[in-house]
mmCIF file of C-alpha atoms and ligand atoms in Angstrom:
data_model
loop_
_atom_site.group_PDB
_atom_site.id
_atom_site.type_symbol
_atom_site.label_atom_id
_atom_site.label_comp_id
_atom_site.label_asym_id
_atom_site.label_seq_id
_atom_site.Cartn_x
_atom_site.Cartn_y
_atom_site.Cartn_z
ATOM 1 C CA MET O 252 -15.064 -18.339 31.116
ATOM 2 C CA THR O 253 -12.939 -16.486 29.115
ATOM 3 C CA ASN O 254 -10.690 -16.079 31.675
ATOM 4 C CA ARG O 255 -10.431 -19.830 32.321
ATOM 5 C CA PRO O 256 -6.581 -21.154 32.478
ATOM 6 C CA TYR O 257 -6.339 -23.048 29.428
ATOM 7 C CA THR O 258 -3.025 -24.378 27.799
ATOM 8 C CA ILE O 259 -2.996 -25.213 23.667
ATOM 9 C CA ASP O 260 -2.289 -29.327 22.361
ATOM 10 C CA ARG O 261 -0.711 -29.237 19.120
ATOM 11 C CA MET O 262 -3.148 -30.728 16.732
ATOM 12 C CA ILE O 263 -2.015 -29.711 12.802
ATOM 13 C CA SER O 264 1.858 -28.535 12.363
ATOM 14 C CA ALA O 265 1.989 -25.715 10.075
ATOM 15 C CA LYS O 266 3.826 -27.949 7.377
ATOM 16 C CA SER O 267 0.465 -30.115 7.600
ATOM 17 C CA ILE O 268 -1.354 -27.517 6.400
ATOM 18 C CA ALA O 269 1.205 -25.620 3.731
ATOM 19 C CA ALA O 270 1.413 -29.101 2.115
ATOM 20 C CA ARG O 271 -2.743 -29.074 1.862
ATOM 21 C CA ILE O 272 -3.007 -25.799 0.451
ATOM 22 C CA GLU O 273 -0.234 -26.747 -2.093
ATOM 23 C CA ASP O 274 -2.511 -29.852 -3.436
ATOM 24 C CA LEU O 275 -5.976 -28.074 -2.654
ATOM 25 C CA SER O 276 -4.247 -24.228 -5.085
ATOM 26 C CA HIS O 277 -4.401 -26.989 -7.674
ATOM 27 C CA GLU O 278 -7.807 -28.415 -7.058
ATOM 28 C CA ILE O 279 -8.349 -24.484 -7.362
ATOM 29 C CA GLU O 280 -6.641 -23.930 -10.666
ATOM 30 C CA ALA O 281 -8.317 -25.848 -12.434
ATOM 31 C CA GLU O 282 -12.179 -25.124 -11.302
ATOM 32 C CA PHE O 283 -10.890 -21.845 -12.151
ATOM 33 C CA ALA O 284 -8.261 -22.444 -14.891
ATOM 34 C CA ASP O 285 -10.795 -20.068 -17.123
ATOM 35 C CA THR O 286 -11.100 -17.158 -15.375
ATOM 36 C CA GLU O 287 -10.827 -13.708 -16.184
ATOM 37 C CA LYS O 288 -9.992 -13.300 -12.495
ATOM 38 C CA LEU O 289 -11.007 -14.605 -9.525
ATOM 39 C CA ILE O 290 -12.458 -12.790 -6.345
ATOM 40 C CA VAL O 291 -11.087 -14.102 -3.538
ATOM 41 C CA VAL O 292 -13.325 -13.359 -0.580
ATOM 42 C CA GLY O 293 -12.087 -13.652 3.021
ATOM 43 C CA LEU O 294 -14.487 -13.675 6.078
ATOM 44 C CA LEU O 295 -12.796 -12.078 8.706
ATOM 45 C CA ARG O 296 -11.009 -12.260 11.150
ATOM 46 C CA GLY O 297 -9.644 -16.428 11.224
ATOM 47 C CA SER O 298 -9.008 -16.321 7.705
ATOM 48 C CA PHE O 299 -6.423 -13.624 6.923
ATOM 49 C CA VAL O 300 -3.272 -16.016 7.281
ATOM 50 C CA PHE O 301 -5.427 -18.899 5.630
ATOM 51 C CA ILE O 302 -6.053 -16.616 2.569
ATOM 52 C CA ALA O 303 -2.254 -15.796 2.499
ATOM 53 C CA ASP O 304 -1.309 -18.791 2.158
ATOM 54 C CA ILE O 305 -3.564 -19.630 -0.619
ATOM 55 C CA VAL O 306 -3.472 -16.636 -3.058
ATOM 56 C CA ARG O 307 -0.084 -17.083 -3.226
ATOM 57 C CA GLU O 308 -0.059 -20.661 -3.962
ATOM 58 C CA LEU O 309 -2.926 -19.990 -6.875
ATOM 59 C CA ASP O 310 -1.307 -19.271 -10.352
ATOM 60 C CA LEU O 311 -4.364 -17.285 -11.190
ATOM 61 C CA PRO O 312 -4.748 -13.398 -12.380
ATOM 62 C CA VAL O 313 -6.552 -12.799 -8.250
ATOM 63 C CA GLU O 314 -8.392 -10.407 -6.880
ATOM 64 C CA VAL O 315 -8.421 -9.709 -2.873
ATOM 65 C CA ASP O 316 -11.447 -8.925 -0.597
ATOM 66 C CA PHE O 317 -12.622 -9.001 2.725
ATOM 67 C CA LEU O 318 -16.295 -9.611 4.162
ATOM 68 C CA GLU O 319 -16.737 -9.800 8.409
ATOM 69 C CA ALA O 320 -19.618 -11.870 9.707
ATOM 70 C CA SER O 321 -19.974 -12.510 13.647
ATOM 71 C CA SER O 322 -21.830 -15.403 14.880
ATOM 72 C CA TYR O 323 -19.548 -16.478 17.658
ATOM 73 C CA GLY O 324 -19.208 -13.343 21.013
ATOM 74 C CA ASP O 325 -15.756 -14.157 22.793
ATOM 75 C CA GLY O 326 -17.131 -17.856 24.213
ATOM 76 C CA THR O 327 -17.365 -21.173 22.766
ATOM 77 C CA GLU O 328 -20.280 -21.584 21.325
ATOM 78 C CA SER O 329 -22.158 -20.050 18.069
ATOM 79 C CA SER O 330 -25.360 -17.416 18.645
ATOM 80 C CA ARG O 331 -26.163 -19.094 15.790
ATOM 81 C CA GLU O 332 -27.468 -15.688 14.796
ATOM 82 C CA VAL O 333 -25.098 -14.277 12.083
ATOM 83 C CA ARG O 334 -24.599 -10.067 11.319
ATOM 84 C CA ILE O 335 -22.664 -9.063 8.058
ATOM 85 C CA MET O 336 -20.102 -6.836 10.406
ATOM 86 C CA LYS O 337 -18.029 -5.342 7.027
ATOM 87 C CA ASP O 338 -19.139 -5.559 3.438
ATOM 88 C CA LEU O 339 -17.149 -6.235 0.197
ATOM 89 C CA ARG O 340 -15.907 -3.372 -1.391
ATOM 90 C CA GLY O 341 -16.312 -4.684 -4.792
ATOM 91 C CA GLU O 342 -18.706 -6.058 -7.032
ATOM 92 C CA ILE O 343 -19.226 -9.552 -7.165
ATOM 93 C CA GLY O 344 -22.309 -9.591 -10.154
ATOM 94 C CA GLY O 345 -20.653 -11.511 -13.276
ATOM 95 C CA ARG O 346 -17.601 -12.997 -11.359
ATOM 96 C CA ASP O 347 -15.979 -15.673 -10.152
ATOM 97 C CA VAL O 348 -15.550 -16.052 -6.476
ATOM 98 C CA LEU O 349 -14.143 -18.252 -4.073
ATOM 99 C CA VAL O 350 -15.147 -17.873 -0.171
ATOM 100 C CA VAL O 351 -12.140 -18.489 2.375
ATOM 101 C CA GLU O 352 -13.517 -19.358 5.388
ATOM 102 C CA ASP O 353 -11.492 -20.384 9.106
ATOM 103 C CA ILE O 354 -13.965 -23.278 10.101
ATOM 104 C CA VAL O 355 -17.000 -25.045 9.411
ATOM 105 C CA ASP O 356 -19.060 -26.084 13.291
ATOM 106 C CA THR O 357 -22.988 -25.159 12.927
ATOM 107 C CA GLY O 358 -22.690 -23.756 9.518
ATOM 108 C CA PHE O 359 -24.859 -21.023 9.793
ATOM 109 C CA THR O 360 -22.026 -18.131 8.798
ATOM 110 C CA LEU O 361 -21.041 -20.322 5.861
ATOM 111 C CA ARG O 362 -24.950 -20.337 5.176
ATOM 112 C CA HIS O 363 -25.556 -16.718 5.192
ATOM 113 C CA VAL O 364 -22.438 -15.696 3.928
ATOM 114 C CA LEU O 365 -22.788 -17.900 0.203
ATOM 115 C CA ASN O 366 -26.866 -17.445 0.342
ATOM 116 C CA LEU O 367 -25.571 -13.164 0.542
ATOM 117 C CA LEU O 368 -23.058 -13.318 -2.425
ATOM 118 C CA ALA O 369 -24.886 -15.863 -4.130
ATOM 119 C CA SER O 370 -28.430 -13.294 -4.287
ATOM 120 C CA ARG O 371 -25.384 -10.803 -6.203
ATOM 121 C CA GLU O 372 -25.286 -13.126 -9.304
ATOM 122 C CA PRO O 373 -21.339 -14.353 -9.141
ATOM 123 C CA ARG O 374 -21.027 -15.824 -12.122
ATOM 124 C CA LYS O 375 -19.304 -18.803 -10.927
ATOM 125 C CA MET O 376 -19.306 -19.260 -7.119
ATOM 126 C CA ARG O 377 -16.553 -22.393 -4.777
ATOM 127 C CA SER O 378 -15.819 -21.985 -1.006
ATOM 128 C CA ILE O 379 -13.237 -23.522 0.462
ATOM 129 C CA ALA O 380 -12.629 -23.651 4.943
ATOM 130 C CA LEU O 381 -9.243 -24.682 6.410
ATOM 131 C CA LEU O 382 -11.479 -26.804 8.953
ATOM 132 C CA ASP O 383 -14.310 -28.241 9.616
ATOM 133 C CA LYS O 384 -16.040 -30.059 12.306
ATOM 134 C CA PRO O 385 -18.696 -32.078 10.517
ATOM 135 C CA SER O 386 -20.043 -33.590 14.254
ATOM 136 C CA ARG O 387 -21.070 -30.146 15.063
ATOM 137 C CA ARG O 388 -23.078 -29.527 11.904
ATOM 138 C CA GLU O 389 -26.692 -28.065 12.490
ATOM 139 C CA VAL O 390 -27.338 -26.585 8.935
ATOM 140 C CA ASP O 391 -27.421 -28.963 6.141
ATOM 141 C CA ILE O 392 -24.074 -26.792 3.856
ATOM 142 C CA ARG O 393 -20.297 -27.654 3.194
ATOM 143 C CA ALA O 394 -17.418 -26.033 1.616
ATOM 144 C CA ASP O 395 -16.371 -26.895 -1.366
ATOM 145 C CA TRP O 396 -13.184 -27.703 -0.478
ATOM 146 C CA THR O 397 -11.995 -28.501 2.714
ATOM 147 C CA GLY O 398 -8.557 -28.690 4.534
ATOM 148 C CA PHE O 399 -9.070 -31.059 7.566
ATOM 149 C CA GLU O 400 -11.911 -32.901 9.153
ATOM 150 C CA ILE O 401 -11.618 -32.428 13.178
ATOM 151 C CA PRO O 402 -13.790 -34.081 15.797
ATOM 152 C CA ASP O 403 -15.409 -31.261 17.896
ATOM 153 C CA GLU O 404 -12.462 -29.469 19.913
ATOM 154 C CA PHE O 405 -12.094 -26.087 19.878
ATOM 155 C CA VAL O 406 -9.206 -25.315 18.584
ATOM 156 C CA VAL O 407 -6.597 -21.808 17.527
ATOM 157 C CA GLY O 408 -3.790 -21.428 15.888
ATOM 158 C CA TYR O 409 -3.103 -20.259 12.400
ATOM 159 C CA GLY O 410 -5.402 -17.118 12.231
ATOM 160 C CA ILE O 411 -8.008 -19.429 14.789
ATOM 161 C CA ASP O 412 -8.958 -17.287 17.826
ATOM 162 C CA TYR O 413 -9.731 -17.947 21.407
ATOM 163 C CA ALA O 414 -10.969 -14.811 22.915
ATOM 164 C CA GLN O 415 -8.837 -12.505 20.157
ATOM 165 C CA ARG O 416 -5.619 -14.928 21.202
ATOM 166 C CA ASN O 417 -3.981 -17.003 20.415
ATOM 167 C CA ARG O 418 -3.879 -16.558 15.967
ATOM 168 C CA ASN O 419 -0.278 -15.410 15.825
ATOM 169 C CA LEU O 420 0.559 -19.340 16.783
ATOM 170 C CA PRO O 421 1.418 -20.960 12.930
ATOM 171 C CA PHE O 422 -0.074 -24.326 14.400
ATOM 172 C CA ILE O 423 -3.432 -25.751 14.921
ATOM 173 C CA GLY O 424 -3.677 -26.886 18.207
ATOM 174 C CA LYS O 425 -6.717 -27.785 20.431
ATOM 175 C CA VAL O 426 -7.536 -25.647 23.972
ATOM 176 C CA ARG O 427 -7.000 -27.471 26.667
ATOM 177 C CA PHE O 428 -9.137 -26.596 29.911
ATOM 178 C CA THR O 429 -7.013 -26.747 32.715
ATOM 179 C CA ASP O 430 -9.822 -26.416 35.445
ATOM 180 C CA GLU O 431 -11.787 -29.230 33.891
ATOM 181 C CA THR O 432 -12.288 -32.142 36.339
HETATM 182 P P1 IMP C 205 -20.227 -21.470 12.160
HETATM 183 O O1 IMP C 205 -21.327 -20.221 11.646
HETATM 184 O O2 IMP C 205 -20.902 -22.451 13.661
HETATM 185 O O3 IMP C 205 -20.426 -22.369 11.127
HETATM 186 O O4 IMP C 205 -19.720 -20.793 13.222
HETATM 187 C C1 IMP C 205 -18.012 -20.847 12.200
HETATM 188 C C2 IMP C 205 -17.313 -20.017 12.392
HETATM 189 O O5 IMP C 205 -17.298 -19.748 13.876
HETATM 190 C C3 IMP C 205 -15.850 -19.856 12.253
HETATM 191 O O6 IMP C 205 -16.078 -19.167 11.186
HETATM 192 C C4 IMP C 205 -15.090 -19.328 13.507
HETATM 193 O O7 IMP C 205 -14.635 -18.211 13.362
HETATM 194 C C5 IMP C 205 -16.026 -19.981 14.907
HETATM 195 N N1 IMP C 205 -15.443 -21.248 15.284
HETATM 196 C C6 IMP C 205 -16.156 -22.317 15.508
HETATM 197 N N2 IMP C 205 -15.123 -23.671 15.247
HETATM 198 C C7 IMP C 205 -14.420 -22.337 15.913
HETATM 199 C C8 IMP C 205 -13.061 -22.895 17.006
HETATM 200 O O8 IMP C 205 -13.226 -24.123 17.410
HETATM 201 N N3 IMP C 205 -12.111 -22.458 17.358
HETATM 202 C C9 IMP C 205 -12.247 -20.904 16.777
HETATM 203 N N4 IMP C 205 -13.581 -20.063 16.405
HETATM 204 C C10 IMP C 205 -13.828 -20.803 15.633
HETATM 205 MG MG1 MG C 206 -14.463 -16.916 11.508
#
């Protein structure tokens, strides 16, 4: 399945992403205006481009940490079983935390990560996802901020991969299999 031929159709431009991040970062700044320090937690690997852009827009004292959760294998379907492959380096108890995710799809990953981090009792925790596919949701969870709602399409680019490829595209595109009839 992973070596099926495909092309990528443009969906969200780099320019639209940048404009949306600028708007969202103002809302995040307002929400955390009183923070001593905001710990921005990127979920590896898909959020690495998004988190880099967000932190550079945030006019707040920020620390960056990463967590890797895996739910997808190399295909396009969620396995529903979320595993923590790499935990945070720092403590978040009593701190302000922003969790940064690339896509909320079935919702299993974000729910698992938010429950795990909430158990460490941060002072305040919020979440942001660049993309949301509401029609795919299987568990009742949503990020506090969403960049773009998208239909049920498999997307790549801007950090997001298909079988580890296409993360370096500067825009979001949808995968179209060319052997489909
Ligand atoms: P969920 O647990 O089903 O919500 O899956 C969330 C994770 O699946 C995201 O963090 C992505 O890594 C991955 N994912 C979901 N949809 C896509 C997609 O369209 N392209 C690439 N990865 C995706
Ligand atoms: Mg992910």
